[in-house]
Tab-separated table of C-alpha atoms and ligand atoms in Angstrom:
chain	number	residue	atom	x	y	z
A	1	MET	CA	-25.008	12.922	12.070
A	2	ALA	CA	-21.676	14.720	12.083
A	3	THR	CA	-19.804	15.039	8.836
A	4	GLU	CA	-16.043	14.494	8.783
A	5	ARG	CA	-13.883	16.941	6.839
A	6	VAL	CA	-10.335	16.083	5.794
A	7	ARG	CA	-8.046	18.672	4.241
A	8	VAL	CA	-5.648	17.726	1.434
A	9	ARG	CA	-2.815	20.265	1.261
A	10	PHE	CA	0.145	21.008	-0.989
A	11	ARG	CA	2.924	23.002	0.613
A	12	ALA	CA	4.031	24.670	-2.631
A	13	ARG	CA	0.474	25.444	-3.808
A	14	PRO	CA	-1.679	26.458	-0.849
A	15	ALA	CA	-4.474	27.613	-3.187
A	16	ASP	CA	-4.927	24.048	-4.439
A	17	GLU	CA	-5.919	22.613	-1.076
A	18	TYR	CA	-9.275	20.856	-0.989
A	19	HIS	CA	-11.627	19.110	1.393
A	20	VAL	CA	-12.876	15.561	1.458
A	21	ILE	CA	-16.306	15.570	3.075
A	22	VAL	CA	-17.365	12.214	4.542
A	23	GLY	CA	-20.759	11.399	6.008
A	24	ALA	CA	-24.164	9.808	5.521
A	25	GLY	CA	-26.389	11.751	3.116
A	26	THR	CA	-23.717	14.201	1.892
A	27	LEU	CA	-24.877	13.690	-1.708
A	28	ARG	CA	-27.954	15.744	-0.873
A	29	HIS	CA	-25.633	18.660	-0.091
A	30	SER	CA	-23.383	18.313	-3.111
A	31	GLY	CA	-24.737	21.536	-4.642
A	32	THR	CA	-23.789	23.577	-1.576
A	33	GLU	CA	-20.317	21.994	-1.520
A	34	ALA	CA	-19.864	22.649	-5.234
A	35	ARG	CA	-20.801	26.307	-4.774
A	36	ARG	CA	-18.371	26.557	-1.864
A	37	CYS	CA	-15.349	25.250	-3.761
A	38	LEU	CA	-15.875	26.298	-7.385
A	39	ASN	CA	-15.194	29.596	-9.104
A	40	ALA	CA	-17.971	32.124	-8.440
A	41	ASP	CA	-18.492	32.320	-12.229
A	42	ALA	CA	-19.142	28.585	-12.602
A	43	ARG	CA	-22.496	28.094	-14.336
A	44	ARG	CA	-22.400	24.719	-16.058
A	45	LEU	CA	-21.453	21.309	-14.769
A	46	ALA	CA	-20.954	18.075	-16.715
A	47	LEU	CA	-21.996	15.164	-14.502
A	48	ILE	CA	-20.094	12.086	-15.694
A	49	SER	CA	-21.395	8.738	-14.441
A	50	ASN	CA	-22.515	5.337	-15.716
A	51	LYS	CA	-26.048	4.001	-16.199
A	52	LYS	CA	-26.103	1.861	-13.045
A	53	VAL	CA	-24.887	4.575	-10.698
A	54	PHE	CA	-26.863	7.316	-12.413
A	55	GLU	CA	-30.105	5.344	-12.014
A	56	LEU	CA	-29.388	4.968	-8.311
A	57	TYR	CA	-28.021	8.397	-7.423
A	58	GLY	CA	-28.313	10.667	-10.457
A	59	ALA	CA	-31.612	12.236	-9.447
A	60	THR	CA	-30.342	13.196	-5.962
A	61	ALA	CA	-27.149	14.666	-7.385
A	62	LEU	CA	-28.989	16.605	-10.117
A	63	LYS	CA	-31.523	17.976	-7.652
A	64	SER	CA	-28.883	19.259	-5.255
A	65	LEU	CA	-26.603	20.692	-7.962
A	66	ARG	CA	-29.489	22.371	-9.789
A	67	ALA	CA	-30.808	23.811	-6.531
A	68	ALA	CA	-27.428	25.535	-6.223
A	69	ALA	CA	-28.159	27.241	-9.561
A	70	PHE	CA	-25.872	25.145	-11.765
A	71	ARG	CA	-26.938	24.070	-15.218
A	72	VAL	CA	-26.096	20.355	-15.143
A	73	GLU	CA	-25.722	18.071	-18.178
A	74	PRO	CA	-25.284	14.330	-17.523
A	75	PHE	CA	-22.984	12.139	-19.633
A	76	LEU	CA	-22.889	8.361	-19.112
A	77	ILE	CA	-19.986	6.050	-19.966
A	78	GLY	CA	-20.122	2.251	-20.208
A	79	ASP	CA	-19.767	0.192	-17.034
A	80	GLY	CA	-16.504	-1.698	-16.667
A	81	GLU	CA	-12.744	-1.467	-17.034
A	82	ARG	CA	-12.991	-2.022	-20.793
A	83	PHE	CA	-14.730	1.358	-21.139
A	84	LYS	CA	-11.904	3.213	-19.375
A	85	ASN	CA	-10.240	3.881	-22.708
A	86	LEU	CA	-9.355	6.583	-25.227
A	87	ARG	CA	-12.651	6.133	-27.084
A	88	SER	CA	-14.751	6.938	-23.983
A	89	LEU	CA	-12.368	9.794	-23.182
A	90	GLU	CA	-12.822	11.268	-26.649
A	91	GLN	CA	-16.607	10.950	-26.330
A	92	ALA	CA	-16.495	12.672	-22.942
A	93	LEU	CA	-14.369	15.519	-24.361
A	94	ALA	CA	-16.758	15.930	-27.293
A	95	PHE	CA	-19.608	16.096	-24.801
A	96	LEU	CA	-17.884	18.857	-22.799
A	97	ALA	CA	-17.490	20.837	-26.019
A	98	LEU	CA	-21.109	20.320	-27.105
A	99	ALA	CA	-22.367	21.238	-23.653
A	100	GLY	CA	-20.490	24.515	-24.010
A	101	LEU	CA	-18.434	24.287	-20.829
A	102	GLU	CA	-16.192	27.291	-20.221
A	103	ARG	CA	-12.942	27.606	-18.260
A	104	THR	CA	-14.780	28.523	-15.060
A	105	ASP	CA	-17.190	25.547	-15.317
A	106	ALA	CA	-16.545	22.096	-13.891
A	107	VAL	CA	-16.806	18.334	-14.280
A	108	VAL	CA	-18.418	16.180	-11.577
A	109	ALA	CA	-17.609	12.446	-11.380
A	110	LEU	CA	-20.382	10.331	-9.848
A	111	GLY	CA	-19.350	6.688	-9.586
A	112	GLY	CA	-16.526	4.305	-8.783
A	113	GLY	CA	-12.848	4.547	-9.647
A	114	ILE	CA	-13.459	3.992	-13.353
A	115	VAL	CA	-15.779	6.980	-13.710
A	116	GLY	CA	-13.510	9.060	-11.440
A	117	ASP	CA	-10.304	8.276	-13.353
A	118	LEU	CA	-11.859	8.997	-16.753
A	119	ALA	CA	-13.823	12.099	-15.732
A	120	GLY	CA	-10.734	13.495	-13.995
A	121	LEU	CA	-8.646	13.056	-17.121
A	122	ALA	CA	-11.332	14.661	-19.317
A	123	ALA	CA	-11.443	17.612	-16.892
A	124	ALA	CA	-7.652	17.922	-16.926
A	125	LEU	CA	-7.482	17.993	-20.718
A	126	TYR	CA	-10.488	20.050	-21.769
A	127	LEU	CA	-9.526	23.708	-22.343
A	128	ARG	CA	-6.204	22.798	-20.652
A	129	GLY	CA	-7.903	22.085	-17.355
A	130	LEU	CA	-11.337	22.466	-15.814
A	131	SER	CA	-12.136	22.170	-12.136
A	132	PHE	CA	-13.360	18.795	-11.087
A	133	LEU	CA	-15.367	17.296	-8.226
A	134	GLN	CA	-15.376	13.684	-7.137
A	135	ILE	CA	-18.467	11.968	-5.730
A	136	PRO	CA	-17.142	8.417	-5.238
A	137	THR	CA	-19.760	5.696	-4.780
A	138	THR	CA	-17.626	2.579	-4.231
A	139	LEU	CA	-15.670	1.860	-1.069
A	140	LEU	CA	-12.473	1.567	-3.108
A	141	ALA	CA	-12.994	5.006	-4.611
A	142	GLN	CA	-14.011	6.512	-1.246
A	143	VAL	CA	-10.927	5.338	0.651
A	144	ASP	CA	-8.442	5.592	-2.184
A	145	ALA	CA	-9.095	6.439	-5.852
A	146	SER	CA	-10.981	9.729	-5.426
A	147	VAL	CA	-8.210	11.324	-3.355
A	148	GLY	CA	-4.798	12.295	-4.645
A	149	GLY	CA	-5.384	13.422	-8.209
A	150	LYS	CA	-4.343	10.394	-10.259
A	151	THR	CA	-6.419	10.246	-13.444
A	152	ALA	CA	-6.046	7.778	-16.293
A	153	VAL	CA	-7.409	5.625	-19.061
A	154	ASN	CA	-6.081	2.273	-20.271
A	155	MET	CA	-4.401	1.311	-23.530
A	156	LYS	CA	-4.511	-2.168	-25.077
A	157	THR	CA	-0.907	-2.533	-23.942
A	158	GLY	CA	-1.554	-1.736	-20.282
A	159	LYS	CA	-3.673	-0.287	-17.508
A	160	ASN	CA	-3.604	3.408	-16.568
A	161	THR	CA	-0.913	4.143	-19.139
A	162	ILE	CA	-2.386	7.491	-20.243
A	163	GLY	CA	-3.033	9.959	-17.471
A	164	VAL	CA	-2.057	13.072	-15.607
A	165	PHE	CA	-2.153	14.318	-12.043
A	166	HIS	CA	-5.134	16.632	-11.657
A	167	GLN	CA	-6.377	17.286	-8.143
A	168	PRO	CA	-10.128	17.651	-7.537
A	169	ARG	CA	-11.574	20.818	-5.970
A	170	ALA	CA	-13.545	18.683	-3.498
A	171	VAL	CA	-14.425	15.069	-2.800
A	172	ILE	CA	-17.908	14.304	-1.471
A	173	VAL	CA	-18.182	10.872	0.133
A	174	ASP	CA	-21.702	9.716	0.954
A	175	THR	CA	-21.461	6.483	2.963
A	176	GLU	CA	-25.120	5.722	2.268
A	177	THR	CA	-24.269	4.971	-1.366
A	178	LEU	CA	-22.429	1.878	-0.104
A	179	ARG	CA	-25.757	0.270	0.805
A	180	THR	CA	-26.348	-0.673	-2.830
A	181	LEU	CA	-22.789	-1.774	-3.520
A	182	PRO	CA	-22.408	-5.511	-4.338
A	183	ALA	CA	-20.551	-7.585	-1.713
A	184	ARG	CA	-17.590	-8.240	-4.013
A	185	GLU	CA	-17.056	-4.516	-4.511
A	186	LEU	CA	-17.024	-4.037	-0.742
A	187	THR	CA	-14.428	-6.813	-0.412
A	188	ALA	CA	-12.304	-5.093	-3.055
A	189	GLY	CA	-12.561	-1.787	-1.181
A	190	TRP	CA	-11.667	-3.363	2.149
A	191	CYS	CA	-8.551	-4.892	0.616
A	192	GLU	CA	-7.361	-1.408	-0.429
A	193	ALA	CA	-8.169	-0.183	3.080
A	194	VAL	CA	-6.089	-2.970	4.645
A	195	LYS	CA	-3.326	-1.957	2.226
A	196	HIS	CA	-3.192	1.555	3.683
A	197	GLY	CA	-2.806	0.334	7.241
A	198	ALA	CA	-0.372	-2.464	6.440
A	199	ALA	CA	1.876	-0.257	4.318
A	200	GLY	CA	1.909	2.880	6.383
A	201	ASP	CA	-0.067	3.088	9.608
A	202	ARG	CA	-0.314	0.325	12.207
A	203	ARG	CA	-3.058	2.063	14.153
A	204	LEU	CA	-5.180	2.397	11.005
A	205	PHE	CA	-4.547	-1.286	10.284
A	206	ASP	CA	-5.829	-2.233	13.753
A	207	GLU	CA	-8.863	0.066	13.479
A	208	THR	CA	-9.772	-1.427	10.097
A	209	VAL	CA	-9.412	-4.996	11.358
A	210	ASP	CA	-11.449	-4.169	14.462
A	211	PHE	CA	-14.229	-2.696	12.298
A	212	LEU	CA	-14.226	-5.756	10.020
A	213	LYS	CA	-14.405	-8.119	13.006
A	214	HIS	CA	-17.602	-6.455	14.155
A	215	GLU	CA	-19.199	-5.804	10.758
A	216	SER	CA	-20.020	-8.242	8.030
A	217	PRO	CA	-17.707	-7.100	5.206
A	218	GLY	CA	-20.325	-7.980	2.598
A	219	LYS	CA	-22.809	-5.523	4.057
A	220	ALA	CA	-22.560	-1.833	4.776
A	221	ALA	CA	-24.809	-2.048	7.812
A	222	ALA	CA	-22.920	0.769	9.491
A	223	ALA	CA	-23.400	3.010	6.453
A	224	SER	CA	-25.327	5.602	8.398
A	225	ASP	CA	-24.186	5.189	11.995
A	226	GLY	CA	-21.026	7.265	11.844
A	227	ARG	CA	-18.424	4.582	12.558
A	228	LEU	CA	-17.985	3.811	8.887
A	229	ALA	CA	-17.670	7.523	8.071
A	230	GLN	CA	-15.004	7.907	10.760
A	231	LEU	CA	-13.055	4.955	9.430
A	232	ILE	CA	-13.269	6.160	5.819
A	233	ALA	CA	-12.168	9.621	6.968
A	234	ALA	CA	-9.185	8.041	8.756
A	235	HIS	CA	-8.183	6.333	5.499
A	236	VAL	CA	-8.581	9.575	3.591
A	237	SER	CA	-6.403	11.389	6.184
A	238	PHE	CA	-3.718	8.766	5.794
A	239	LYS	CA	-3.784	9.019	2.007
A	240	ALA	CA	-3.886	12.819	2.162
A	241	ALA	CA	-0.742	12.877	4.316
A	242	ILE	CA	1.156	10.641	1.901
A	243	VAL	CA	-0.036	12.529	-1.192
A	244	SER	CA	0.771	15.928	0.364
A	245	GLY	CA	4.356	14.820	0.897
A	246	ASP	CA	4.871	13.224	-2.516
A	247	GLU	CA	2.125	14.338	-4.890
A	248	ARG	CA	3.688	13.004	-8.088
A	249	GLU	CA	5.101	9.748	-6.771
A	250	ASP	CA	8.757	10.665	-7.192
A	251	VAL	CA	10.509	7.571	-8.574
A	252	GLY	CA	13.734	8.644	-6.899
A	253	ARG	CA	12.256	8.213	-3.436
A	254	MET	CA	12.775	4.953	-1.583
A	255	ASP	CA	11.615	6.044	1.891
A	256	TYR	CA	8.691	4.725	3.894
A	257	ARG	CA	6.552	7.883	3.391
A	258	SER	CA	6.945	7.859	-0.388
A	259	ARG	CA	3.686	7.661	-2.384
A	260	ARG	CA	5.079	4.476	-3.873
A	261	ILE	CA	4.210	2.596	-0.673
A	262	LEU	CA	0.544	2.898	-1.738
A	263	ASN	CA	1.414	0.363	-4.415
A	264	PHE	CA	1.826	-2.310	-1.731
A	265	GLY	CA	0.329	-5.503	-3.168
A	266	HIS	CA	0.041	-4.015	-6.652
A	267	THR	CA	3.055	-5.672	-8.319
A	268	THR	CA	1.470	-9.110	-8.047
A	269	ALA	CA	-2.069	-7.709	-8.377
A	270	HIS	CA	-1.350	-6.341	-11.846
A	271	ALA	CA	0.237	-9.650	-12.863
A	272	LEU	CA	-2.788	-11.619	-11.585
A	273	GLU	CA	-5.146	-9.315	-13.459
A	274	ALA	CA	-3.073	-9.613	-16.660
A	275	VAL	CA	-2.818	-13.434	-16.644
A	276	THR	CA	-6.573	-13.708	-16.141
A	277	ALA	CA	-7.309	-11.112	-18.870
A	278	TYR	CA	-8.895	-8.759	-16.282
A	279	ARG	CA	-11.876	-11.143	-16.020
A	280	ARG	CA	-11.432	-13.036	-12.774
A	281	PHE	CA	-10.507	-10.474	-10.131
A	282	ARG	CA	-11.824	-7.129	-9.098
A	283	HIS	CA	-8.730	-4.924	-8.775
A	284	GLY	CA	-8.969	-4.808	-4.965
A	285	GLU	CA	-9.319	-8.600	-4.756
A	286	ALA	CA	-6.080	-8.994	-6.705
A	287	VAL	CA	-4.473	-6.522	-4.281
A	288	GLY	CA	-5.629	-8.819	-1.449
A	289	TYR	CA	-3.501	-11.656	-2.877
A	290	GLY	CA	-0.740	-9.231	-3.850
A	291	MET	CA	-0.313	-8.114	-0.235
A	292	LEU	CA	-0.002	-11.745	0.861
A	293	VAL	CA	2.678	-12.413	-1.768
A	294	ALA	CA	4.614	-9.324	-0.634
A	295	GLY	CA	4.177	-10.451	2.982
A	296	GLU	CA	5.524	-13.944	2.185
A	297	ILE	CA	8.559	-12.479	0.395
A	298	SER	CA	9.173	-10.110	3.322
A	299	LYS	CA	9.123	-13.047	5.744
A	300	ARG	CA	11.429	-15.162	3.570
A	301	LEU	CA	13.915	-12.269	3.310
A	302	GLY	CA	13.964	-12.091	7.109
A	303	MET	CA	12.342	-8.665	7.183
A	304	LEU	CA	8.907	-9.531	8.592
A	305	ASP	CA	8.024	-11.605	11.619
A	306	SER	CA	5.780	-14.672	11.042
A	307	SER	CA	3.284	-13.397	13.613
A	308	GLU	CA	2.873	-10.129	11.655
A	309	LEU	CA	2.317	-12.064	8.433
A	310	GLU	CA	-0.354	-14.083	10.226
A	311	LEU	CA	-2.132	-10.835	11.211
A	312	LEU	CA	-1.990	-9.696	7.591
A	313	ARG	CA	-3.507	-13.014	6.465
A	314	ASP	CA	-6.306	-12.611	9.030
A	315	ALA	CA	-6.988	-9.081	7.822
A	316	VAL	CA	-7.264	-10.145	4.165
A	317	ARG	CA	-9.547	-13.022	5.200
A	318	LEU	CA	-11.810	-10.553	7.025
A	319	CYS	CA	-12.221	-8.505	3.825
A	320	GLY	CA	-14.311	-11.300	2.321
A	321	ARG	CA	-13.921	-14.260	0.025
A	322	LEU	CA	-11.459	-13.857	-2.849
A	323	PRO	CA	-11.781	-15.704	-6.175
A	324	ARG	CA	-9.464	-18.708	-6.322
A	325	ALA	CA	-5.882	-18.154	-7.466
A	326	ASP	CA	-4.289	-21.517	-6.645
A	327	ASP	CA	-4.897	-22.832	-10.177
A	328	LEU	CA	-2.819	-20.098	-11.854
A	329	ASP	CA	0.542	-21.008	-13.365
A	330	PRO	CA	3.356	-19.370	-11.304
A	331	THR	CA	5.590	-19.210	-14.391
A	332	ARG	CA	3.028	-17.065	-16.222
A	333	ILE	CA	2.598	-14.836	-13.163
A	334	ILE	CA	6.380	-14.376	-12.913
A	335	GLY	CA	6.459	-13.497	-16.631
A	336	ALA	CA	3.758	-10.882	-16.092
A	337	LEU	CA	5.567	-9.498	-13.010
A	338	ALA	CA	8.557	-8.679	-15.181
A	339	SER	CA	6.493	-6.273	-17.279
A	340	ASP	CA	5.218	-4.259	-14.297
A	341	LYS	CA	4.751	-0.684	-15.525
A	342	LYS	CA	6.066	0.632	-12.214
A	343	SER	CA	9.507	-0.834	-12.834
A	344	VAL	CA	12.363	1.661	-12.712
A	345	GLY	CA	15.648	1.325	-14.585
A	346	GLY	CA	14.497	-2.058	-15.884
A	347	SER	CA	13.918	-3.661	-12.493
A	348	VAL	CA	10.699	-4.185	-10.570
A	349	LYS	CA	10.551	-2.322	-7.277
A	350	TRP	CA	8.718	-4.337	-4.651
A	351	ILE	CA	6.907	-2.732	-1.748
A	352	LEU	CA	7.650	-5.101	1.126
A	353	LEU	CA	7.061	-4.886	4.869
A	354	GLU	CA	9.503	-4.437	7.755
A	355	ARG	CA	6.493	-4.685	10.027
A	356	LEU	CA	2.786	-3.927	9.785
A	357	GLY	CA	2.557	-0.179	9.217
A	358	ARG	CA	6.088	0.184	7.853
A	359	ALA	CA	6.855	-0.549	4.224
A	360	SER	CA	10.210	-0.791	2.551
A	361	ILE	CA	10.997	-0.481	-1.176
A	362	VAL	CA	13.187	-3.332	-2.377
A	363	ASP	CA	14.811	-3.864	-5.772
A	364	GLY	CA	13.464	-7.002	-7.469
A	365	ARG	CA	17.035	-8.186	-8.124
A	366	GLU	CA	17.373	-8.815	-4.382
A	367	ILE	CA	14.624	-11.455	-4.511
A	368	ASN	CA	15.802	-14.736	-5.983
A	369	ALA	CA	13.605	-16.916	-8.195
A	370	ARG	CA	13.162	-19.602	-5.525
A	371	THR	CA	11.924	-17.115	-2.945
A	372	LEU	CA	9.518	-15.586	-5.428
A	373	ARG	CA	8.103	-18.927	-6.538
A	374	ALA	CA	7.721	-20.213	-2.963
A	375	SER	CA	6.034	-16.958	-1.911
A	376	LEU	CA	3.565	-17.128	-4.774
A	377	ARG	CA	2.752	-20.744	-3.986
A	378	ALA	CA	2.160	-19.989	-0.300
A	379	ALA	CA	0.152	-16.806	-0.806
A	380	LEU	CA	-2.133	-17.900	-3.619
A	381	GLN	CA	-3.735	-20.668	-1.587
A	382	ARG	CA	-7.405	-20.241	-0.838
A	383	THR	CA	-7.904	-17.546	1.791
A	384	SER	CA	-11.186	-18.867	3.227
B	1	LIG	P1	-15.833	0.528	-10.676
B	1	LIG	O1	-15.737	1.963	-10.898
B	1	LIG	O2	-15.874	-0.389	-11.838
B	1	LIG	O3	-17.131	0.232	-9.779
B	1	LIG	C1	-17.417	-1.117	-9.461
B	1	LIG	C2	-18.849	-1.514	-9.874
B	1	LIG	O4	-19.753	-0.985	-8.908
B	1	LIG	C3	-19.291	-0.980	-11.223
B	1	LIG	O5	-20.102	-1.948	-11.844
B	1	LIG	C4	-20.143	0.242	-10.842
B	1	LIG	O6	-21.111	0.546	-11.817
B	1	LIG	C5	-20.789	-0.230	-9.560
B	1	LIG	N1	-21.147	0.795	-8.597
B	1	LIG	C6	-20.486	1.925	-8.279
B	1	LIG	N2	-21.064	2.514	-7.237
B	1	LIG	C7	-22.139	1.764	-6.890
B	1	LIG	C8	-23.102	1.846	-5.863
B	1	LIG	N3	-23.064	2.783	-4.932
B	1	LIG	N4	-24.071	0.888	-5.814
B	1	LIG	C9	-24.094	-0.119	-6.715
B	1	LIG	N5	-23.172	-0.271	-7.686
B	1	LIG	C10	-22.206	0.668	-7.761
B	1	LIG	O7	-14.639	-0.009	-9.739
B	1	LIG	P2	-13.815	0.630	-8.528
B	1	LIG	O8	-13.327	-0.529	-7.777
B	1	LIG	O9	-14.546	1.701	-7.836
B	1	LIG	O10	-12.588	1.341	-9.270
B	1	LIG	C11	-11.623	0.608	-9.961
B	1	LIG	C12	-10.831	1.554	-10.827
B	1	LIG	O11	-10.215	2.528	-10.002
B	1	LIG	C13	-9.730	0.889	-11.621
B	1	LIG	O12	-9.796	1.335	-12.962
B	1	LIG	C14	-8.448	1.390	-10.955
B	1	LIG	O13	-7.387	1.495	-11.865
B	1	LIG	C15	-8.877	2.717	-10.444
B	1	LIG	N6	-8.095	3.204	-9.289
B	1	LIG	C16	-7.650	4.488	-9.322
B	1	LIG	C17	-6.933	4.992	-8.263
B	1	LIG	C18	-6.479	6.415	-8.270
B	1	LIG	O14	-5.728	6.807	-7.378
B	1	LIG	N7	-6.908	7.209	-9.218
B	1	LIG	C19	-6.696	4.196	-7.128
B	1	LIG	C20	-7.180	2.904	-7.111
B	1	LIG	C21	-7.890	2.410	-8.201
B	2	LIG	N1	-3.762	4.412	-5.322
B	2	LIG	C1	-2.398	4.739	-5.223
B	2	LIG	C2	-2.123	6.198	-5.337
B	2	LIG	O1	-3.028	6.995	-5.419
B	2	LIG	O2	-0.991	6.574	-5.345
């Protein structure tokens, strides 16, 4: 089956361009890809993963990387958002030191967004920056988190508060890994995929919805037939275009191609996650509701047509069942919205929609309390 290749480019730093390779079975060729993109002197690799993913895919990754003459040392972190912290980061850094990695060596992340974010940050910090490869194994990480160079760990006071931008040297997406992914994780990934289309590309939105109409979202039946790889590659191309134009998410930009539009749905999502102590929602599920809240506000401000909001609702429904949110206290959600870490100059910046595929950044002071409360009430109803 053909493999899709997407290039991520940076105008000011042509040498930093990298490829995202998408296809079924690409994990078996990860050694060849690593040799292609890493420094010719690279000898050692630290493979950072977690127990669950390593048991499923570690042996294949090790075999391919070792066949390409790398000395590979695995390091496993705990599974879950609570392990994406400074303690795990410190342990990972200590491991890189003990394993004797040198400046020309590299870190490989094998796992979902949590492994990718932490391994990327460890790579960025150790010896002031090692090369780094992403092998994302969740849909969310394949369409979004593995591309674009955001790395981070959490603090007790907030998510992703410690991090840097550090672009990978390559991203290897193997769609066959999605076969073992639990249905809820697929739903979460599809929500982030719908986000891309809704915020910035109407054609991608339609393609994603069309795929979901013909595939059961809770299965990855198409994992090896090429259509899924094409769709994931289309999402990666979209993200690559946005990231290339605004790598560091310039807070001064308010235009519809700013990287900030990728935070569509995230203002409410972070509040929903915070008021439920990060226990009820997968991040992508919270984004599903967050997009609906932003859509409701957009409609109430007269920016978005009702028929477009209805299409957005259908798309979120097609992603799969979301945990209930209609029992959550709107006052607590509004309180949590106010402490959004993406606020600028003391006010929350909402990513709203002018239409599907065209986002607009709106200052929170333009949204009155009644509109916000009514939008929350309407959007947090059961979706299926
Ligand atoms: P995750 O990394 O927790 O993975 C979800 C679950 O699936 C975990 O239990 C994991 O062990 C398991 N898993 C992974 N691959 C599997 C497979 N193939 N088969 C079976 N189980 C598998 O969650 P996620 O949704 O991938 O990532 C969420 C994280 O990503 C959050 O911390 C979020 O902040 C971050 N994120 C980062 C960016 C970015 O640009 N860097 C973007 C979006 C999200
Ligand atoms: N996931 C949003 C971004 O990478 O900017």
